[in-house]
Structures are given as C-alpha cells and as structure tokens.
mmCIF file of C-alpha atoms in Angstrom:
data_model
loop_
_atom_site.group_PDB
_atom_site.id
_atom_site.type_symbol
_atom_site.label_atom_id
_atom_site.label_comp_id
_atom_site.label_asym_id
_atom_site.label_seq_id
_atom_site.Cartn_x
_atom_site.Cartn_y
_atom_site.Cartn_z
ATOM 1 C CA MET V 1 65.968 173.825 119.318
ATOM 2 C CA ARG V 2 67.808 174.270 116.048
ATOM 3 C CA PHE V 3 65.962 175.254 112.899
ATOM 4 C CA LEU V 4 66.979 171.927 111.211
ATOM 5 C CA ASP V 5 65.504 169.990 114.126
ATOM 6 C CA ILE V 6 61.992 171.082 113.178
ATOM 7 C CA PRO V 7 60.028 168.307 111.435
ATOM 8 C CA LEU V 8 59.433 169.026 107.812
ATOM 9 C CA HIS V 9 55.669 168.997 107.945
ATOM 10 C CA LEU V 10 55.654 171.467 110.913
ATOM 11 C CA LEU V 11 57.961 173.759 108.925
ATOM 12 C CA VAL V 12 55.679 173.536 105.874
ATOM 13 C CA ILE V 13 52.610 174.245 107.987
ATOM 14 C CA GLY V 14 54.304 177.284 109.629
ATOM 15 C CA LEU V 15 55.348 178.745 106.320
ATOM 16 C CA SER V 16 51.924 178.192 104.888
ATOM 17 C CA VAL V 17 50.330 180.156 107.726
ATOM 18 C CA LEU V 18 52.790 183.050 107.201
ATOM 19 C CA ILE V 19 52.128 183.051 103.485
ATOM 20 C CA SER V 20 48.431 183.038 104.117
ATOM 21 C CA PHE V 21 48.647 186.216 106.157
ATOM 22 C CA ALA V 22 50.895 187.829 103.620
ATOM 23 C CA TYR V 23 48.219 187.131 100.946
ATOM 24 C CA LEU V 24 45.567 188.717 103.240
ATOM 25 C CA PHE V 25 47.739 191.788 104.045
ATOM 26 C CA PHE V 26 48.751 192.633 100.477
ATOM 27 C CA SER V 27 45.189 192.167 99.064
ATOM 28 C CA LYS V 28 43.298 194.178 101.692
ATOM 29 C CA ARG V 29 43.230 197.399 99.697
ATOM 30 C CA ARG V 30 42.835 195.856 96.283
ATOM 31 C CA TYR V 31 39.143 196.316 95.885
ATOM 32 C CA LEU V 32 37.006 197.980 93.226
ATOM 33 C CA ASP V 33 35.147 200.553 95.194
ATOM 34 C CA VAL V 34 33.100 203.784 94.726
ATOM 35 C CA GLU V 35 34.367 205.854 97.635
ATOM 36 C CA ASP V 36 36.498 208.192 95.465
ATOM 37 C CA ILE V 37 34.056 208.519 92.530
ATOM 38 C CA LYS V 38 32.782 211.879 91.273
ATOM 39 C CA SER V 39 29.323 211.363 89.888
ATOM 40 C CA VAL V 40 29.032 212.048 86.175
ATOM 41 C CA GLU V 41 26.065 211.791 83.936
ATOM 42 C CA ASN V 42 27.751 210.049 81.168
ATOM 43 C CA ALA V 43 31.132 208.831 79.864
ATOM 44 C CA GLN V 44 31.497 211.656 77.366
ATOM 45 C CA GLU V 45 31.865 214.173 80.195
ATOM 46 C CA ASN V 46 35.215 212.407 81.001
ATOM 47 C CA GLY V 47 36.604 213.316 77.592
ATOM 48 C CA PHE V 48 36.401 209.748 76.233
ATOM 49 C CA SER V 49 33.806 207.143 75.131
ATOM 50 C CA ILE V 50 33.534 203.564 76.339
ATOM 51 C CA SER V 51 33.098 200.506 74.162
ATOM 52 C CA VAL V 52 32.087 197.399 76.120
ATOM 53 C CA ILE V 53 32.974 194.227 74.263
ATOM 54 C CA ILE V 54 31.363 190.856 75.257
ATOM 55 C CA PRO V 55 32.663 187.651 73.773
ATOM 56 C CA ALA V 56 29.732 185.170 73.844
ATOM 57 C CA ARG V 57 29.560 181.469 72.928
ATOM 58 C CA ASN V 58 26.382 179.723 73.863
ATOM 59 C CA GLU V 59 25.566 182.277 76.540
ATOM 60 C CA GLU V 60 21.704 182.306 76.290
ATOM 61 C CA SER V 61 21.449 181.990 80.042
ATOM 62 C CA ASN V 62 23.630 185.018 80.651
ATOM 63 C CA ILE V 63 23.537 187.469 77.778
ATOM 64 C CA GLY V 64 20.114 188.987 78.673
ATOM 65 C CA LYS V 65 21.147 189.613 82.197
ATOM 66 C CA ILE V 66 24.413 191.442 81.477
ATOM 67 C CA LEU V 67 22.840 193.630 78.769
ATOM 68 C CA SER V 68 20.023 194.621 81.172
ATOM 69 C CA LEU V 69 22.571 195.529 83.908
ATOM 70 C CA LEU V 70 24.748 197.445 81.533
ATOM 71 C CA ASN V 71 21.626 199.528 80.586
ATOM 72 C CA LEU V 72 21.400 200.553 84.290
ATOM 73 C CA GLN V 73 24.931 201.904 84.577
ATOM 74 C CA THR V 74 25.462 205.372 86.140
ATOM 75 C CA VAL V 75 28.172 205.913 83.489
ATOM 76 C CA LYS V 76 26.700 204.954 80.196
ATOM 77 C CA PRO V 77 28.802 203.165 77.578
ATOM 78 C CA TYR V 78 29.046 204.709 74.156
ATOM 79 C CA GLU V 79 28.393 201.204 72.612
ATOM 80 C CA VAL V 80 27.992 197.606 73.821
ATOM 81 C CA ILE V 81 29.337 195.071 71.210
ATOM 82 C CA VAL V 82 28.407 191.423 71.620
ATOM 83 C CA VAL V 83 30.459 189.049 69.606
ATOM 84 C CA ASP V 84 28.466 185.871 69.062
ATOM 85 C CA ASP V 85 31.169 183.247 68.652
ATOM 86 C CA ASP V 86 29.413 180.718 66.375
ATOM 87 C CA SER V 87 26.820 179.849 69.090
ATOM 88 C CA THR V 88 24.418 176.948 68.692
ATOM 89 C CA ASP V 89 21.897 178.324 71.120
ATOM 90 C CA ARG V 90 19.706 181.519 71.280
ATOM 91 C CA THR V 91 22.494 183.873 72.196
ATOM 92 C CA ALA V 92 22.124 186.023 68.978
ATOM 93 C CA GLU V 93 18.327 186.049 69.073
ATOM 94 C CA ILE V 94 18.355 187.316 72.621
ATOM 95 C CA VAL V 95 20.792 190.139 71.662
ATOM 96 C CA LYS V 96 18.485 191.175 68.777
ATOM 97 C CA THR V 97 15.563 191.672 71.144
ATOM 98 C CA PHE V 98 17.696 194.134 73.098
ATOM 99 C CA GLN V 99 18.690 195.910 69.903
ATOM 100 C CA ASN V 100 15.055 196.811 69.297
ATOM 101 C CA ASP V 101 15.117 199.213 72.267
ATOM 102 C CA ASN V 102 18.809 200.174 72.276
ATOM 103 C CA LYS V 103 20.538 201.152 69.118
ATOM 104 C CA ASP V 104 23.910 201.267 70.995
ATOM 105 C CA ILE V 105 23.974 197.525 71.198
ATOM 106 C CA LYS V 106 25.764 195.888 68.296
ATOM 107 C CA LEU V 107 25.809 192.326 67.343
ATOM 108 C CA ILE V 108 28.744 190.692 65.489
ATOM 109 C CA SER V 109 28.107 187.158 64.372
ATOM 110 C CA LEU V 110 31.109 184.806 63.704
ATOM 111 C CA LYS V 111 29.776 181.940 61.749
ATOM 112 C CA GLU V 112 32.930 179.862 61.482
ATOM 113 C CA GLU V 113 35.505 178.377 63.835
ATOM 114 C CA PRO V 114 38.496 180.611 64.692
ATOM 115 C CA PRO V 115 41.292 180.655 62.159
ATOM 116 C CA GLU V 116 44.311 178.357 62.573
ATOM 117 C CA GLY V 117 46.353 179.555 65.606
ATOM 118 C CA TRP V 118 43.552 181.431 67.299
ATOM 119 C CA VAL V 119 41.785 180.584 70.543
ATOM 120 C CA GLY V 120 38.067 181.354 70.512
ATOM 121 C CA LYS V 121 37.840 183.981 73.214
ATOM 122 C CA SER V 122 40.839 186.009 71.886
ATOM 123 C CA TRP V 123 39.342 185.778 68.347
ATOM 124 C CA ALA V 124 35.986 187.052 69.539
ATOM 125 C CA ILE V 125 37.449 190.027 71.488
ATOM 126 C CA TRP V 126 39.748 190.919 68.534
ATOM 127 C CA ASN V 127 36.706 191.039 66.176
ATOM 128 C CA GLY V 128 34.871 193.155 68.786
ATOM 129 C CA TYR V 129 37.815 195.611 68.974
ATOM 130 C CA LYS V 130 37.926 195.873 65.126
ATOM 131 C CA TYR V 131 34.227 197.016 65.033
ATOM 132 C CA SER V 132 34.537 199.317 68.144
ATOM 133 C CA SER V 133 35.129 203.037 68.154
ATOM 134 C CA GLY V 134 35.516 203.956 71.836
ATOM 135 C CA ASP V 135 38.620 205.532 73.349
ATOM 136 C CA ILE V 136 38.190 203.102 76.302
ATOM 137 C CA LEU V 137 37.699 199.379 75.734
ATOM 138 C CA ILE V 138 36.219 197.153 78.433
ATOM 139 C CA PHE V 139 36.231 193.443 77.770
ATOM 140 C CA MET V 140 33.623 191.741 79.946
ATOM 141 C CA ASP V 141 32.656 187.994 80.112
ATOM 142 C CA ALA V 142 28.996 187.318 79.513
ATOM 143 C CA ASP V 143 28.533 185.746 82.973
ATOM 144 C CA VAL V 144 29.617 188.994 84.749
ATOM 145 C CA GLU V 145 26.929 190.752 86.741
ATOM 146 C CA PRO V 146 27.937 194.423 86.919
ATOM 147 C CA GLY V 147 26.416 196.537 89.657
ATOM 148 C CA GLU V 148 24.961 199.913 88.564
ATOM 149 C CA LYS V 149 28.323 201.720 89.463
ATOM 150 C CA THR V 150 30.620 199.226 87.941
ATOM 151 C CA LEU V 151 31.651 201.337 84.865
ATOM 152 C CA GLU V 152 31.824 204.397 87.127
ATOM 153 C CA ALA V 153 34.167 202.605 89.454
ATOM 154 C CA LEU V 154 36.326 201.316 86.564
ATOM 155 C CA VAL V 155 36.512 204.831 85.159
ATOM 156 C CA SER V 156 37.513 206.095 88.542
ATOM 157 C CA LYS V 157 40.305 203.566 88.886
ATOM 158 C CA TYR V 158 41.491 204.384 85.395
ATOM 159 C CA ARG V 159 41.633 208.089 86.240
ATOM 160 C CA ARG V 160 43.833 207.205 89.213
ATOM 161 C CA TYR V 161 46.186 204.508 87.882
ATOM 162 C CA GLY V 162 45.932 204.609 84.081
ATOM 163 C CA GLY V 163 47.103 201.527 82.146
ATOM 164 C CA LEU V 164 45.214 198.288 82.269
ATOM 165 C CA ILE V 165 42.623 197.681 85.061
ATOM 166 C CA SER V 166 41.397 194.180 85.567
ATOM 167 C CA VAL V 167 38.843 192.746 88.076
ATOM 168 C CA TRP V 168 38.114 189.370 89.510
ATOM 169 C CA PRO V 169 34.446 189.504 90.400
ATOM 170 C CA TYR V 170 32.957 188.484 93.734
ATOM 171 C CA GLN V 171 31.599 184.809 93.377
ATOM 172 C CA ARG V 172 27.822 184.467 93.675
ATOM 173 C CA PHE V 173 26.357 180.962 94.266
ATOM 174 C CA GLU V 174 22.911 179.357 93.901
ATOM 175 C CA LYS V 175 23.730 175.705 94.135
ATOM 176 C CA PHE V 176 26.026 173.657 96.457
ATOM 177 C CA TYR V 177 28.331 172.287 93.739
ATOM 178 C CA GLU V 178 29.452 175.827 92.855
ATOM 179 C CA HIS V 179 31.125 176.045 96.198
ATOM 180 C CA LEU V 180 33.627 173.486 94.962
ATOM 181 C CA ASN V 181 35.497 176.246 93.116
ATOM 182 C CA LEU V 182 36.800 177.455 96.529
ATOM 183 C CA VAL V 183 40.423 176.403 96.216
ATOM 184 C CA PHE V 184 40.593 177.414 92.464
ATOM 185 C CA ASN V 185 39.309 180.797 93.496
ATOM 186 C CA LEU V 186 41.891 181.165 96.280
ATOM 187 C CA VAL V 187 44.702 180.126 93.852
ATOM 188 C CA VAL V 188 43.650 182.485 91.125
ATOM 189 C CA THR V 189 43.195 185.553 93.409
ATOM 190 C CA TYR V 190 45.980 185.068 95.924
ATOM 191 C CA ALA V 191 48.503 182.627 94.644
ATOM 192 C CA GLY V 192 48.757 184.036 91.097
ATOM 193 C CA ASN V 193 51.006 187.035 91.923
ATOM 194 C CA MET V 194 48.144 189.300 90.932
ATOM 195 C CA LEU V 195 47.597 191.391 94.095
ATOM 196 C CA GLY V 196 50.990 192.520 95.201
ATOM 197 C CA PHE V 197 52.661 189.425 96.735
ATOM 198 C CA PRO V 198 55.281 188.177 96.365
ATOM 199 C CA SER V 199 56.005 190.897 93.783
ATOM 200 C CA LYS V 200 54.426 194.408 93.448
ATOM 201 C CA MET V 201 54.696 193.861 89.637
ATOM 202 C CA PRO V 202 51.782 191.576 88.665
ATOM 203 C CA VAL V 203 52.450 188.762 86.205
ATOM 204 C CA GLY V 204 49.193 189.133 84.347
ATOM 205 C CA ALA V 205 45.642 190.211 84.537
ATOM 206 C CA PHE V 206 42.211 188.809 85.578
ATOM 207 C CA GLY V 207 40.075 187.888 82.639
ATOM 208 C CA PRO V 208 36.387 188.535 83.423
ATOM 209 C CA VAL V 209 36.632 192.338 83.335
ATOM 210 C CA ILE V 210 39.487 194.191 81.695
ATOM 211 C CA LEU V 211 39.644 198.025 80.957
ATOM 212 C CA THR V 212 42.332 199.518 78.696
ATOM 213 C CA SER V 213 42.580 202.547 76.463
ATOM 214 C CA ARG V 214 42.509 201.935 72.774
ATOM 215 C CA LYS V 215 45.880 203.597 72.425
ATOM 216 C CA ASP V 216 47.519 201.155 74.884
ATOM 217 C CA TYR V 217 45.757 198.153 73.329
ATOM 218 C CA GLU V 218 47.048 199.089 69.902
ATOM 219 C CA LYS V 219 50.495 199.765 71.271
ATOM 220 C CA THR V 220 50.841 196.212 72.618
ATOM 221 C CA GLY V 221 49.264 194.585 69.635
ATOM 222 C CA GLY V 222 46.335 193.339 71.716
ATOM 223 C CA HIS V 223 44.847 189.814 71.404
ATOM 224 C CA VAL V 224 46.489 189.181 68.073
ATOM 225 C CA THR V 225 49.845 188.974 69.827
ATOM 226 C CA ILE V 226 48.546 186.305 72.229
ATOM 227 C CA LYS V 227 46.050 184.582 69.951
ATOM 228 C CA ASP V 228 47.055 181.033 70.541
ATOM 229 C CA SER V 229 47.026 181.085 74.381
ATOM 230 C CA VAL V 230 44.313 179.587 76.623
ATOM 231 C CA LEU V 231 45.622 181.914 79.278
ATOM 232 C CA GLU V 232 44.784 185.014 77.306
ATOM 233 C CA ASP V 233 44.057 187.103 80.461
ATOM 234 C CA ILE V 234 47.461 186.348 82.064
ATOM 235 C CA LYS V 235 49.259 186.711 78.745
ATOM 236 C CA LEU V 236 47.576 190.040 78.031
ATOM 237 C CA GLY V 237 48.536 191.508 81.402
ATOM 238 C CA LYS V 238 52.111 190.245 80.902
ATOM 239 C CA LEU V 239 52.166 191.892 77.502
ATOM 240 C CA TYR V 240 51.290 195.238 79.010
ATOM 241 C CA VAL V 241 53.850 194.856 81.714
ATOM 242 C CA GLU V 242 56.528 194.131 79.171
ATOM 243 C CA SER V 243 55.448 197.147 77.144
ATOM 244 C CA GLY V 244 56.000 199.406 80.252
ATOM 245 C CA ILE V 245 52.240 199.982 80.831
ATOM 246 C CA ARG V 246 50.877 199.692 84.380
ATOM 247 C CA VAL V 247 48.634 196.799 85.275
ATOM 248 C CA THR V 248 46.328 197.137 88.312
ATOM 249 C CA ASN V 249 44.306 194.047 89.458
ATOM 250 C CA LEU V 250 41.432 194.382 91.804
ATOM 251 C CA LEU V 251 38.811 192.228 93.549
ATOM 252 C CA GLY V 252 35.175 192.891 92.597
ATOM 253 C CA ASN V 253 33.917 193.547 96.145
ATOM 254 C CA SER V 254 30.113 194.291 95.963
ATOM 255 C CA ILE V 255 30.560 196.294 92.714
ATOM 256 C CA VAL V 256 30.734 193.439 90.312
ATOM 257 C CA LYS V 257 29.863 189.766 90.799
ATOM 258 C CA PHE V 258 29.428 186.625 88.712
ATOM 259 C CA ARG V 259 28.542 182.970 88.770
ATOM 260 C CA MET V 260 31.283 181.100 87.000
ATOM 261 C CA TYR V 261 29.696 177.732 86.152
ATOM 262 C CA PRO V 262 25.963 177.866 86.687
ATOM 263 C CA ASN V 263 25.120 175.009 84.248
ATOM 264 C CA GLY V 264 26.113 172.050 86.391
ATOM 265 C CA PHE V 265 28.980 170.189 87.943
ATOM 266 C CA ARG V 266 30.214 168.984 84.573
ATOM 267 C CA GLN V 267 30.690 172.543 83.266
ATOM 268 C CA LEU V 268 32.617 173.463 86.496
ATOM 269 C CA PHE V 269 34.936 170.501 86.134
ATOM 270 C CA GLU V 270 35.503 171.081 82.392
ATOM 271 C CA GLY V 271 36.031 174.852 83.001
ATOM 272 C CA PHE V 272 38.709 174.479 85.559
ATOM 273 C CA SER V 273 40.521 171.441 83.913
ATOM 274 C CA LYS V 274 41.074 173.377 80.621
ATOM 275 C CA ASN V 275 43.771 175.679 81.996
ATOM 276 C CA MET V 276 44.453 175.086 85.654
ATOM 277 C CA SER V 277 47.772 173.160 85.250
ATOM 278 C CA SER V 278 48.905 175.520 82.382
ATOM 279 C CA GLY V 279 48.524 178.410 84.677
ATOM 280 C CA ALA V 280 50.563 176.835 87.503
ATOM 281 C CA ILE V 281 53.885 178.286 86.483
ATOM 282 C CA SER V 282 52.577 181.390 84.691
ATOM 283 C CA GLY V 283 53.619 183.530 87.703
ATOM 284 C CA GLY V 284 57.239 182.598 87.525
ATOM 285 C CA VAL V 285 59.385 180.102 89.501
ATOM 286 C CA LEU V 286 59.505 182.038 92.817
ATOM 287 C CA ASN V 287 55.709 182.528 92.901
ATOM 288 C CA PHE V 288 55.232 178.868 91.956
ATOM 289 C CA LEU V 289 57.413 177.705 94.803
ATOM 290 C CA ILE V 290 55.621 179.980 97.289
ATOM 291 C CA ALA V 291 52.267 178.780 96.134
ATOM 292 C CA LEU V 292 53.429 175.179 96.353
ATOM 293 C CA ILE V 293 54.528 175.601 100.020
ATOM 294 C CA TRP V 294 51.265 177.490 100.755
ATOM 295 C CA LEU V 295 49.104 174.635 99.333
ATOM 296 C CA SER V 296 51.306 171.931 100.916
ATOM 297 C CA GLY V 297 50.564 173.380 104.309
ATOM 298 C CA PHE V 298 46.895 172.957 103.805
ATOM 299 C CA TYR V 299 47.338 169.321 102.696
ATOM 300 C CA SER V 300 49.664 168.589 105.600
ATOM 301 C CA SER V 301 47.152 170.101 108.002
ATOM 302 C CA PHE V 302 44.676 167.240 107.465
ATOM 303 C CA ALA V 303 46.949 164.421 105.959
ATOM 304 C CA SER V 304 48.762 163.343 109.118
ATOM 305 C CA PHE V 305 47.045 162.552 112.455
ATOM 306 C CA ASN V 306 49.797 160.558 114.238
ATOM 307 C CA MET V 307 50.033 163.204 116.879
ATOM 308 C CA PRO V 308 48.329 164.198 120.120
ATOM 309 C CA LEU V 309 44.644 164.812 119.601
ATOM 310 C CA GLY V 310 44.806 168.381 120.979
ATOM 311 C CA TYR V 311 47.470 169.376 118.405
ATOM 312 C CA VAL V 312 45.434 167.816 115.572
ATOM 313 C CA VAL V 313 42.299 169.734 116.589
ATOM 314 C CA LEU V 314 44.264 172.962 117.042
ATOM 315 C CA ARG V 315 45.916 172.594 113.633
ATOM 316 C CA TYR V 316 42.682 171.773 111.866
ATOM 317 C CA THR V 317 40.806 174.627 113.515
ATOM 318 C CA GLY V 318 43.589 177.068 112.659
ATOM 319 C CA PHE V 319 43.546 176.214 108.936
ATOM 320 C CA ALA V 320 39.739 176.283 108.910
ATOM 321 C CA ILE V 321 39.901 179.872 110.241
ATOM 322 C CA ILE V 322 42.440 180.791 107.595
ATOM 323 C CA VAL V 323 40.263 179.385 104.820
ATOM 324 C CA TYR V 324 37.380 181.421 106.194
ATOM 325 C CA LEU V 325 39.332 184.628 106.329
ATOM 326 C CA LEU V 326 40.768 184.135 102.891
ATOM 327 C CA SER V 327 37.430 183.154 101.191
ATOM 328 C CA LYS V 328 35.138 185.864 102.608
ATOM 329 C CA PRO V 329 36.547 188.738 100.484
ATOM 330 C CA ILE V 330 36.208 186.720 97.195
ATOM 331 C CA GLY V 331 32.957 185.006 97.345
ATOM 332 C CA ASP V 332 29.667 184.011 99.067
ATOM 333 C CA TYR V 333 31.224 181.098 100.847
ATOM 334 C CA LYS V 334 29.694 179.780 104.016
ATOM 335 C CA TRP V 335 31.098 178.894 107.365
ATOM 336 C CA TYR V 336 30.727 175.168 106.474
ATOM 337 C CA ASP V 337 33.027 175.555 103.495
ATOM 338 C CA ALA V 338 35.819 176.370 106.023
ATOM 339 C CA ILE V 339 34.838 173.402 108.226
ATOM 340 C CA ILE V 340 34.989 170.996 105.266
ATOM 341 C CA TYR V 341 38.020 172.525 103.602
ATOM 342 C CA PRO V 342 39.813 169.152 103.095
ATOM 343 C CA LEU V 343 37.061 168.212 100.604
ATOM 344 C CA HIS V 344 37.674 171.360 98.716
ATOM 345 C CA PHE V 345 41.412 170.683 98.579
ATOM 346 C CA ILE V 346 40.974 166.963 97.614
ATOM 347 C CA PHE V 347 38.693 168.083 94.704
ATOM 348 C CA PHE V 348 41.242 170.632 93.612
ATOM 349 C CA ALA V 349 43.987 168.015 93.448
ATOM 350 C CA VAL V 350 41.800 165.712 91.346
ATOM 351 C CA VAL V 351 41.000 168.419 88.835
ATOM 352 C CA PHE V 352 44.581 169.575 88.690
ATOM 353 C CA LEU V 353 45.879 166.126 87.940
ATOM 354 C CA TYR V 354 43.280 165.619 85.258
ATOM 355 C CA SER V 355 44.190 169.064 83.853
ATOM 356 C CA LEU V 356 47.847 168.067 83.787
ATOM 357 C CA TYR V 357 46.939 164.923 81.826
ATOM 358 C CA LYS V 358 44.874 166.910 79.334
ATOM 359 C CA THR V 359 47.351 169.666 78.727
ATOM 360 C CA THR V 360 50.723 167.756 78.805
ATOM 361 C CA ILE V 361 49.785 164.300 77.487
ATOM 362 C CA LEU V 362 46.784 164.743 75.215
ATOM 363 C CA LYS V 363 47.779 168.364 74.335
ATOM 364 C CA LYS V 364 44.193 169.446 74.048
ATOM 365 C CA VAL V 365 41.240 170.529 76.095
ATOM 366 C CA THR V 366 37.541 170.952 75.488
ATOM 367 C CA TRP V 367 35.437 173.981 76.264
ATOM 368 C CA ARG V 368 31.873 174.862 75.192
ATOM 369 C CA GLY V 369 31.852 172.108 72.602
ATOM 370 C CA ARG V 370 35.056 173.290 70.977
ATOM 371 C CA GLU V 371 38.362 171.396 71.030
ATOM 372 C CA ILE V 372 41.408 173.578 71.780
ATOM 373 C CA LYS V 373 44.939 172.364 71.036
ATOM 374 C CA ILE V 374 47.670 173.164 73.617
ATOM 375 C CA LYS V 375 51.037 174.094 72.226
#
C-alpha cells in the first residue's frame, strides 16, 4: 500500500501517537528532584542570598499557605517580598500577621492600577525586584505550594545549569471541575516546546516558579522589557534565550505543587480564556503545526465511528491509555479522566474558541476583576 493511499484521518492518528510518545520520551528526565542535593543549612553558605518575590492580587485564600510553607524550607530565603497588587480582599492583612513573627517578610502595597502599557503581574514582579536585594531572584505565584525542599532543589538545579530555571508545578485537585484543566495542562507542558521537543532550545519559560540571578535579570532588562505581554512567562524565557542565557524548564514532580483555580468553574474558564489562543503560536510555526497534528489525532479518535466496532474500540482505548500516560507526571488525574478524555478535549475546544474571540475580536480579556487590553 502506498503512503498516499492511507486515509487522512488514519495518517493524522498515527502521527499523533508518534508525537505523544516523543513528548513522553523527551520529558522523562525533566523533573525537579532532590537526588543530587547536598544539604545546606542556609542559602548564604552557597555564596549568595535568595529573594522570593510573590505577586499577589486578591490572594487571601493562598497567601497564608505559601508564606507558611516558605518558612519551612530547608534552604532559607534571605527575604520574602509579597507585592500586593491593589487587592480588594484581605491579602495585605494576612501578610502583616506573618510579619509580626518574621521580619524577613516584606510587604509592598501597590494602590493604583498599573501604568499605561503594563500588565499587572509584570508590574508587580518589577516592583518586587526593585525592593529586593538578593543575588538570586525567585518569582513564585501565590497559589504555588512549595515542599520543604523546593528552594533547595531549585538551588541545586541552578548550580548545575545556571541561567534561568522555571518549573511547572504538579497539579493538585480538591474538586471535580478542576480536572477540566487536563488538556490545557497537556498543551502547556508538552506542546509548548518547553521540555526538549521538537527543539532542544525552549521557546519560553513556565510562569509559576522562576529562578534567575539578579545579574542575568538585569542583563536582559527583566519584566520592563516585556511589560505589555499577557504571556510574560513565555516572553521572559524567550528574552533570556535571545540574550544567550540558558533556560531550563522542569516539571514540579512531588517537590512543588499547586491548585490553579480553586475558586470555582468560572475562575478556571476565565483564567484559561485570557491567554490560551495568544499562546498558540508562541512556540513558532513548526511547533504549532506539530501540536495541531497532535491534537487533531485526539479529536479524530472519537469524532468518526463509521468503521468496524473492533477498530473503534481499539482506537479509543489506545488514546485513553496515551492520555493516562501523559497526565500522570503532571497532575493528580484519575483513571476516569482518561476514560472520558473526549469531554476534556471538547471543553478545551470551547474555551479556545472563546479565547480566540476575546483576544482577536474584542482585543481585551478580564482577569481578577481587571480588564487587560491585547495588542
């Protein structure tokens, strides 16, 4: 049988399977781990000090948890800087209660909207940087849940690789709707050209946890250079790559976790729709085409049933196994998430189309009560 005689949907499915195993192969050693760590009592013994900077807007449900966990680190930060980005909840009050027992926690309160041309998170991080004094800067989202060896593991990876280290935390769930982030999580981790495929040179960085030296951050210009982007994590990593500085992206494993959208289905929908379509081509044309073929295979696997029942069952089962294998390293997904994978992919398509409408037609998105213009 000639190659051109193969039906298009079978060709797409075959390529999608191959791409899936390529994603698994190239990501298998990209984990934040503690195996090669030499125990130290504090960061200063490494010859540098660590400033942890946490941008926080309306994070009253998270800020206390992350501050408590940072206090338990085996490698202690020199300072923890929380930048309260004009919150309307109790974020600042909670930080102040921690300051009573820990003088290394600093609170910066931004009382106005970001200046023209700035996106909120970049503005908050930039202000945290200006008030920091550490040689090593770690930007950490407020919903991140660092294990006690998280900073130690990050320091270890920095010793080994240098440059910028970023981590996509392991997803932790408490409610069923949170499982609906499955395909988004797969796309961000595997299809974003972050973990070594199709190119060893990553196109950006993961946003929840980023470590960089102050020297490298200042060399690139930092967040002031990418101040107007809703994809600040990808743009920051790309900025480092273009400046000749190594970028190493890792999966959080059991070392660092988070719950992305714990405040309900609406928050999850709004969170993903704000930048999902904008990030589609951020990895370049080749990566976009590979990701498109990969996703098309999944949709083809459950969209056409005008074939023998045995083949349909085999095809469905095969892709369910692939979903299971891909999802286990990145989150607390269950066996039934693999069984109902078509539901996850349909939800992804709905949010993607809505995101496309918001970012290309309306040219604006909403996040945490703040309207962000898309250029």
